[in-house]
PDB file of C-alpha atoms in Angstrom:
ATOM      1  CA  UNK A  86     -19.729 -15.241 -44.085  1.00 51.00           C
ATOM      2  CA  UNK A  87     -18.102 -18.030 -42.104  1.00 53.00           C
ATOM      3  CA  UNK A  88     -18.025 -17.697 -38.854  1.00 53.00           C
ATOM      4  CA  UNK A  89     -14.575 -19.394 -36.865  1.00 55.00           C
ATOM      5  CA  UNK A  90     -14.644 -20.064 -33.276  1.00 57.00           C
ATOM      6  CA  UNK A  91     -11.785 -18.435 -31.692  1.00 58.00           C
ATOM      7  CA  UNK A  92      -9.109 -21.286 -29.877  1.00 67.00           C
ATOM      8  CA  UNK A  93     -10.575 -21.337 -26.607  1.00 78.00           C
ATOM      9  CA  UNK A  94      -7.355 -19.667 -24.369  1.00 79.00           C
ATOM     10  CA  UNK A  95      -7.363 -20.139 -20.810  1.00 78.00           C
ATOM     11  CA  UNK A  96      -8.970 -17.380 -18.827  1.00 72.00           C
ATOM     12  CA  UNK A  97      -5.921 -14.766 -17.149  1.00 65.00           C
ATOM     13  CA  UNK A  98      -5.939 -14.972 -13.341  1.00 63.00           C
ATOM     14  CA  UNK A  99      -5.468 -11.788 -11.899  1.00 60.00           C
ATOM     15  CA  UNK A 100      -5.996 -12.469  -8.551  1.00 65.00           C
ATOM     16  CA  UNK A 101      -2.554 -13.002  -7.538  1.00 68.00           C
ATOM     17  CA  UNK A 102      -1.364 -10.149  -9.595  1.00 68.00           C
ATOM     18  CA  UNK A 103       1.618 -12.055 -10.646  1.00 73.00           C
ATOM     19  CA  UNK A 104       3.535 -10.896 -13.614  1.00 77.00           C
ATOM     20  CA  UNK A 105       3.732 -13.777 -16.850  1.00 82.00           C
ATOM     21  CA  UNK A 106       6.923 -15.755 -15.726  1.00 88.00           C
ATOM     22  CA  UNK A 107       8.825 -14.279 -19.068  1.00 90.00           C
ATOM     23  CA  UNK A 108       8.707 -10.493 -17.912  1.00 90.00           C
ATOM     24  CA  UNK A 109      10.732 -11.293 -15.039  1.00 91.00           C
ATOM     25  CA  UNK A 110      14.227  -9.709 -15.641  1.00 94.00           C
ATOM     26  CA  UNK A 111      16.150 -12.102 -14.398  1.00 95.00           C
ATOM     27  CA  UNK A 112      19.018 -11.424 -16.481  1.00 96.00           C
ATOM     28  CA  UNK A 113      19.392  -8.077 -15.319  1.00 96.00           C
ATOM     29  CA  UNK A 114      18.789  -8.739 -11.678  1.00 95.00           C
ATOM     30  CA  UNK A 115      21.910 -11.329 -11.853  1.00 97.00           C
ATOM     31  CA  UNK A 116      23.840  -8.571 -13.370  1.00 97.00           C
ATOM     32  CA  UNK A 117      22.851  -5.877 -11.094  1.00 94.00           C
ATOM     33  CA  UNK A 118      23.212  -8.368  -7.855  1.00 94.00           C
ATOM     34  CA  UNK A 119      27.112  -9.146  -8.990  1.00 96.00           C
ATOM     35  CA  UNK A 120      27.644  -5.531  -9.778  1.00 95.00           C
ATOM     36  CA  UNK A 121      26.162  -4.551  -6.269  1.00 92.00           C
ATOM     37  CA  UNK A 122      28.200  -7.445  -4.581  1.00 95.00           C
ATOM     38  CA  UNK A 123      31.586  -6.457  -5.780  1.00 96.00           C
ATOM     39  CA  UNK A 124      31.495  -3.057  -4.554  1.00 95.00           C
ATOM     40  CA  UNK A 125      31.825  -2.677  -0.538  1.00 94.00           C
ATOM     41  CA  UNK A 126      30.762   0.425  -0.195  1.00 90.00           C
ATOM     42  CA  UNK A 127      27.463  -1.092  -2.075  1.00 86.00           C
ATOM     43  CA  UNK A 128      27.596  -4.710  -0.747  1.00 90.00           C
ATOM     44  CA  UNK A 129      28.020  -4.114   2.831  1.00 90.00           C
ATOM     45  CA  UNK A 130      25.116  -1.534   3.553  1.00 82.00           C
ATOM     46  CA  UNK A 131      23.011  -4.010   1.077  1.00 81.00           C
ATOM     47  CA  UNK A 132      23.845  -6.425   3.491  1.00 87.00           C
ATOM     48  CA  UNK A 133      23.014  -5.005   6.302  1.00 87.00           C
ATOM     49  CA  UNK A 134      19.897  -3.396   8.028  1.00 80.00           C
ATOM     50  CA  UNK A 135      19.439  -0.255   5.934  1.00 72.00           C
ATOM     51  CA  UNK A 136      17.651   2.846   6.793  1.00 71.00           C
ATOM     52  CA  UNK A 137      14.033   2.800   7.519  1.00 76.00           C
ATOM     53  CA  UNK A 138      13.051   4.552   4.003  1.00 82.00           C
ATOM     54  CA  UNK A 139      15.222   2.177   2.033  1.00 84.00           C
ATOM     55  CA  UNK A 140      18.275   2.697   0.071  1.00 84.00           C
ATOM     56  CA  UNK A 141      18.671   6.269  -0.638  1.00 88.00           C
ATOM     57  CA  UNK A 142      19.918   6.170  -4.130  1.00 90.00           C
ATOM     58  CA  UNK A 143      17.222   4.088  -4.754  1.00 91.00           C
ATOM     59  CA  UNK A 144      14.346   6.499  -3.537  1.00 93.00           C
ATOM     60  CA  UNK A 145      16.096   9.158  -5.147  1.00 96.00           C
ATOM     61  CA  UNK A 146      16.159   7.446  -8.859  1.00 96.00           C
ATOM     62  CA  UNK A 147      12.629   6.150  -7.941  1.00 96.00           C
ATOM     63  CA  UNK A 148      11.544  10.015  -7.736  1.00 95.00           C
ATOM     64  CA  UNK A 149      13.079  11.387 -10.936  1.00 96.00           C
ATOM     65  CA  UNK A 150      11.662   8.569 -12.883  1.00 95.00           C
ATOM     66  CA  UNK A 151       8.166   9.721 -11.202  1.00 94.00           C
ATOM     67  CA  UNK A 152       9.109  12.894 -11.628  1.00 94.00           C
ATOM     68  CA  UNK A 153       9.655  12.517 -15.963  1.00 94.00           C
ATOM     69  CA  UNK A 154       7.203   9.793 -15.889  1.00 94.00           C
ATOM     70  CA  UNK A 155       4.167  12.102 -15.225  1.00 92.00           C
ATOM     71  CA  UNK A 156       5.451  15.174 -16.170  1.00 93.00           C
ATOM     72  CA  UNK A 157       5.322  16.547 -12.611  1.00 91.00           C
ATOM     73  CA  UNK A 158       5.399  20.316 -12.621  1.00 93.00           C
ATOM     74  CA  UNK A 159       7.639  20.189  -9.389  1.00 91.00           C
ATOM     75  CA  UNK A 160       9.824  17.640  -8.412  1.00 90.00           C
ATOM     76  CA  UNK A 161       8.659  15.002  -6.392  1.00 92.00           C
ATOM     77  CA  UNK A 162       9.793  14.192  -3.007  1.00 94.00           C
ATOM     78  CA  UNK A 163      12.407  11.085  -2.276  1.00 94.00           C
ATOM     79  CA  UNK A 164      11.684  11.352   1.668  1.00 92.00           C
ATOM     80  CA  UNK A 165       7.763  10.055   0.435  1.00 89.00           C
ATOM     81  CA  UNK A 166       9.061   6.710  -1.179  1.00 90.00           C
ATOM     82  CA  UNK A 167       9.084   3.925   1.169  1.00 85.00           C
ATOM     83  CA  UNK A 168      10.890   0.643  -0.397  1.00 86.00           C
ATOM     84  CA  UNK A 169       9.855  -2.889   1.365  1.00 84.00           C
ATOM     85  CA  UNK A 170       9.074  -5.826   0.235  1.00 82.00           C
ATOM     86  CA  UNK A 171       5.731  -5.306  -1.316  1.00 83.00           C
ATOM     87  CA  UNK A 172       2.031  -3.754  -0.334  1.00 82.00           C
ATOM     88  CA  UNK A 173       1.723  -6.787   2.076  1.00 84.00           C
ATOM     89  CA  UNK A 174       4.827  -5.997   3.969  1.00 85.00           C
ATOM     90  CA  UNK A 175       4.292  -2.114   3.520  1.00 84.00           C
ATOM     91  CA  UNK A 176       0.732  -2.101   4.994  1.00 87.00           C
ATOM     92  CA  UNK A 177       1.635  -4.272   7.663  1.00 85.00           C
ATOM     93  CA  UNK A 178       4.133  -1.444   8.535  1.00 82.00           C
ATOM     94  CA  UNK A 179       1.686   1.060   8.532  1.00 84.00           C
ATOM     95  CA  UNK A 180      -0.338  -0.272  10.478  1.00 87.00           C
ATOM     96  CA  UNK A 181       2.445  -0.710  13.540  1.00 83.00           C
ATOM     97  CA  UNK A 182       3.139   2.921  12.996  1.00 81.00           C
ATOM     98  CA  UNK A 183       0.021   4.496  12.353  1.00 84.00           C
ATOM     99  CA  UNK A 184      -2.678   2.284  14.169  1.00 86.00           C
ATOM    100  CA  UNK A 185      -3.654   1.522  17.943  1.00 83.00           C
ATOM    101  CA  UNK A 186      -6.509  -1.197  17.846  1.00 82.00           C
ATOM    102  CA  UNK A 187      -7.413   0.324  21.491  1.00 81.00           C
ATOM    103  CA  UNK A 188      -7.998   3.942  19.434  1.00 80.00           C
ATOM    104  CA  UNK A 189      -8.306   3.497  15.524  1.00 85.00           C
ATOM    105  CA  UNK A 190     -11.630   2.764  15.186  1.00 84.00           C
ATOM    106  CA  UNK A 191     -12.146   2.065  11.799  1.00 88.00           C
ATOM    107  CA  UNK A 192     -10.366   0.831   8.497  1.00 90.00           C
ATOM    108  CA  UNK A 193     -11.675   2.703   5.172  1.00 91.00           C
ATOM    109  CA  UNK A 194     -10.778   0.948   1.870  1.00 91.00           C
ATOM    110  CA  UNK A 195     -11.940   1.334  -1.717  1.00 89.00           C
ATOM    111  CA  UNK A 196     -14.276  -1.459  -2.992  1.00 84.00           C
ATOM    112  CA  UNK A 197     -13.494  -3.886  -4.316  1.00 83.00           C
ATOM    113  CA  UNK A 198     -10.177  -4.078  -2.554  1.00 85.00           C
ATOM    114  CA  UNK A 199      -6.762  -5.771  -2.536  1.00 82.00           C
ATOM    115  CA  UNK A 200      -8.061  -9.230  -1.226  1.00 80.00           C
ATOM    116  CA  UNK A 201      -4.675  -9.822   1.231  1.00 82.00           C
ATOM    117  CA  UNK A 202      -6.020  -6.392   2.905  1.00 88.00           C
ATOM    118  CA  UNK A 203      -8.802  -7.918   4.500  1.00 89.00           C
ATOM    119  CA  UNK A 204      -6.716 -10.733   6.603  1.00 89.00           C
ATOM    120  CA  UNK A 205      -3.619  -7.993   7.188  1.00 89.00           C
ATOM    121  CA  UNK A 206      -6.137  -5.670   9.089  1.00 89.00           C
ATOM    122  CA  UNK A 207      -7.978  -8.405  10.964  1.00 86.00           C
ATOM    123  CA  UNK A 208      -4.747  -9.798  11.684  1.00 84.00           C
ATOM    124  CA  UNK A 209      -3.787  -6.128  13.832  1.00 83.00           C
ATOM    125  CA  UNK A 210      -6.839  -6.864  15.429  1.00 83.00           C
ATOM    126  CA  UNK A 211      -9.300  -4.737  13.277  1.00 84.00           C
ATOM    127  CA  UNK A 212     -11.965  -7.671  12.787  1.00 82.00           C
ATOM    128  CA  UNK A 213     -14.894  -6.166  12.635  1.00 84.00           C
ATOM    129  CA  UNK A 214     -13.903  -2.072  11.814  1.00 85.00           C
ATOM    130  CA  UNK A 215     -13.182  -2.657   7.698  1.00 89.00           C
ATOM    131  CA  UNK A 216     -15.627  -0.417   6.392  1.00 91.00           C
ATOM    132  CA  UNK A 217     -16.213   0.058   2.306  1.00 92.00           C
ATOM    133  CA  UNK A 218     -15.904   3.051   0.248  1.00 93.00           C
ATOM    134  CA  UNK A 219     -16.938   3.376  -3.365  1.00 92.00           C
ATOM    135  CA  UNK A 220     -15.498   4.408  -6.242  1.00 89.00           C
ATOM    136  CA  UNK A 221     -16.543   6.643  -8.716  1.00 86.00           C
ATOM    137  CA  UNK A 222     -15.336   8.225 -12.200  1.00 86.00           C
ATOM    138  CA  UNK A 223     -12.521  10.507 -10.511  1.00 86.00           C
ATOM    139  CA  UNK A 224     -11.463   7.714  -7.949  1.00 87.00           C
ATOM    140  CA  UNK A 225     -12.510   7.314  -4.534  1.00 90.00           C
ATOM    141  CA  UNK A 226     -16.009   9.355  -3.765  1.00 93.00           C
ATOM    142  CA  UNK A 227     -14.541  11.551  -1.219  1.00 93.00           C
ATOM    143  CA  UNK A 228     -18.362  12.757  -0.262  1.00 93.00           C
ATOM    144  CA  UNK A 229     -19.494   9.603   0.348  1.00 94.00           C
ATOM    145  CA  UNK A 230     -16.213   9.068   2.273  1.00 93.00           C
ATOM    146  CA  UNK A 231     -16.573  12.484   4.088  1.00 93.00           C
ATOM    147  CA  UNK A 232     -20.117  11.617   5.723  1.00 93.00           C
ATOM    148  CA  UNK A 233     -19.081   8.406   6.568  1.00 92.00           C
ATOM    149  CA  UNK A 234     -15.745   9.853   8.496  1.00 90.00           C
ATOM    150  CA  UNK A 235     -18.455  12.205  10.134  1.00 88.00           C
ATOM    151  CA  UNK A 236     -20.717   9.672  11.257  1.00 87.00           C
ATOM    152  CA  UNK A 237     -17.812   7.787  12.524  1.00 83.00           C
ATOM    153  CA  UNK A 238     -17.448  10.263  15.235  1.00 77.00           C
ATOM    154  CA  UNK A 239     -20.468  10.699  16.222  1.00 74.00           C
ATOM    155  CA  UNK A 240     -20.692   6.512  16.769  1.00 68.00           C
ATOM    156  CA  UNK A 241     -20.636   5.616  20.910  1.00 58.00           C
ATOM    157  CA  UNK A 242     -17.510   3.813  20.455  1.00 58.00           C
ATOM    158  CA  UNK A 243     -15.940   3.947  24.208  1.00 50.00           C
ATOM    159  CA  UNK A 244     -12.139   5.455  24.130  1.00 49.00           C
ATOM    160  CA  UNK A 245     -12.119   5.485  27.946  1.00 50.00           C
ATOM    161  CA  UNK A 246      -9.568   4.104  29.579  1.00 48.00           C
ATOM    162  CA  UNK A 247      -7.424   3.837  27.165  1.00 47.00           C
ATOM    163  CA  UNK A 248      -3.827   3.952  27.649  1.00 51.00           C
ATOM    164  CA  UNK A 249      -2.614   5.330  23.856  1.00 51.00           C
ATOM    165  CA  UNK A 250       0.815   3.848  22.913  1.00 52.00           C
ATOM    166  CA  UNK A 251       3.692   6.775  23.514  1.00 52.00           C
ATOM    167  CA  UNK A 252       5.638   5.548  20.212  1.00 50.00           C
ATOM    168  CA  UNK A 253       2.698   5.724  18.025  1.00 52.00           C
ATOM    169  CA  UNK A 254       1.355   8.287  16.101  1.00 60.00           C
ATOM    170  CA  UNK A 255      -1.997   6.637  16.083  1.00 60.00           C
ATOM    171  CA  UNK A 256      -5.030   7.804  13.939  1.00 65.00           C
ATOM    172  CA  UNK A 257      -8.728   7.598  14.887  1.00 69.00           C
ATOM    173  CA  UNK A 258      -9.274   6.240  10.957  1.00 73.00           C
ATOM    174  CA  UNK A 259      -7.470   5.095   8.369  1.00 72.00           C
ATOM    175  CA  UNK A 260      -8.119   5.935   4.717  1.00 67.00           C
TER     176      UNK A 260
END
């Protein structure tokens, strides 16, 4: 039996998480964009600041698909679909909504993680308060995560003094 080396292909690099340049749909984004752009009632809202959320429409089509997609026994909700320009931007968001550095303590992500993650948080001033959570067979290991969140509040970590931010709906930890 002969044995044949295999052509030596370059190893993938998923670190970026960039799609292969050919499965871009550029073709149908160029059709969609002049479509979009000769409508007004499409165009100038596109144009424009848009609502928080996103586009509507958008959210809405995003949800059926889900919806048939998974086979959801109930329909899911458009009002939890958030468009943006991508995790980056969205956690970044989050954070500004969801996060006081005076009063979140800590930062819980699965590990491994995203690697931008790491420089988003410390960049909102949450060097230092990443902590790691493990995965197991089902996901993340909520018990392991549950004793840690415990813990957490038992830790000395001095709150006095501070002044809480009025438009923020801040959270002692973020998981």
């Amino acid at each position: 039996m002969e044995h044949r080396q295999a052509a030596e292909k370059p190893p993938v690099n998923l670190l970026r998480g960039w799609p292969n340049p050919s499965l871009l749909p550029v073709a149908q984004i160029k059709a969609a964009s002049a479509a979009a752009l000769s409508q007004p009632d499409v165009s100038t809202p596109g144009l424009l600041y848009g609502p928080d959320p996103g586009y509507e429409p958008l959210r809405k089509g995003i949800s059926d698909w889900l919806s048939r997609f998974y086979r959801l026994p109930y329909p899911s909700n458009p009002n939890r679909i958030c468009i943006t320009g991508g995790a980056s931007q969205n956690l970044a968001c989050l954070l500004q909504v969801f996060s006081d550095p005076l009063y979140t303590r800590f930062i819980w992500q699965v590990s491994p993680t995203y690697f931008r993650v790491c420089p988003i948080f410390e960049d909102n001033a949450f060097h230092g308060r990443l902590r790691s959570v493990p995965e197991d067979d089902e996901g993340i290991d909520v018990d392991f995560l549950r004793l840690r969140l415990q813990a957490a509040d038992d830790d000395d970590i001095s709150t006095k003094g501070v002044r809480r931010l009025s438009w923020v709906k801040a959270q002692k930890s973020i998981d």
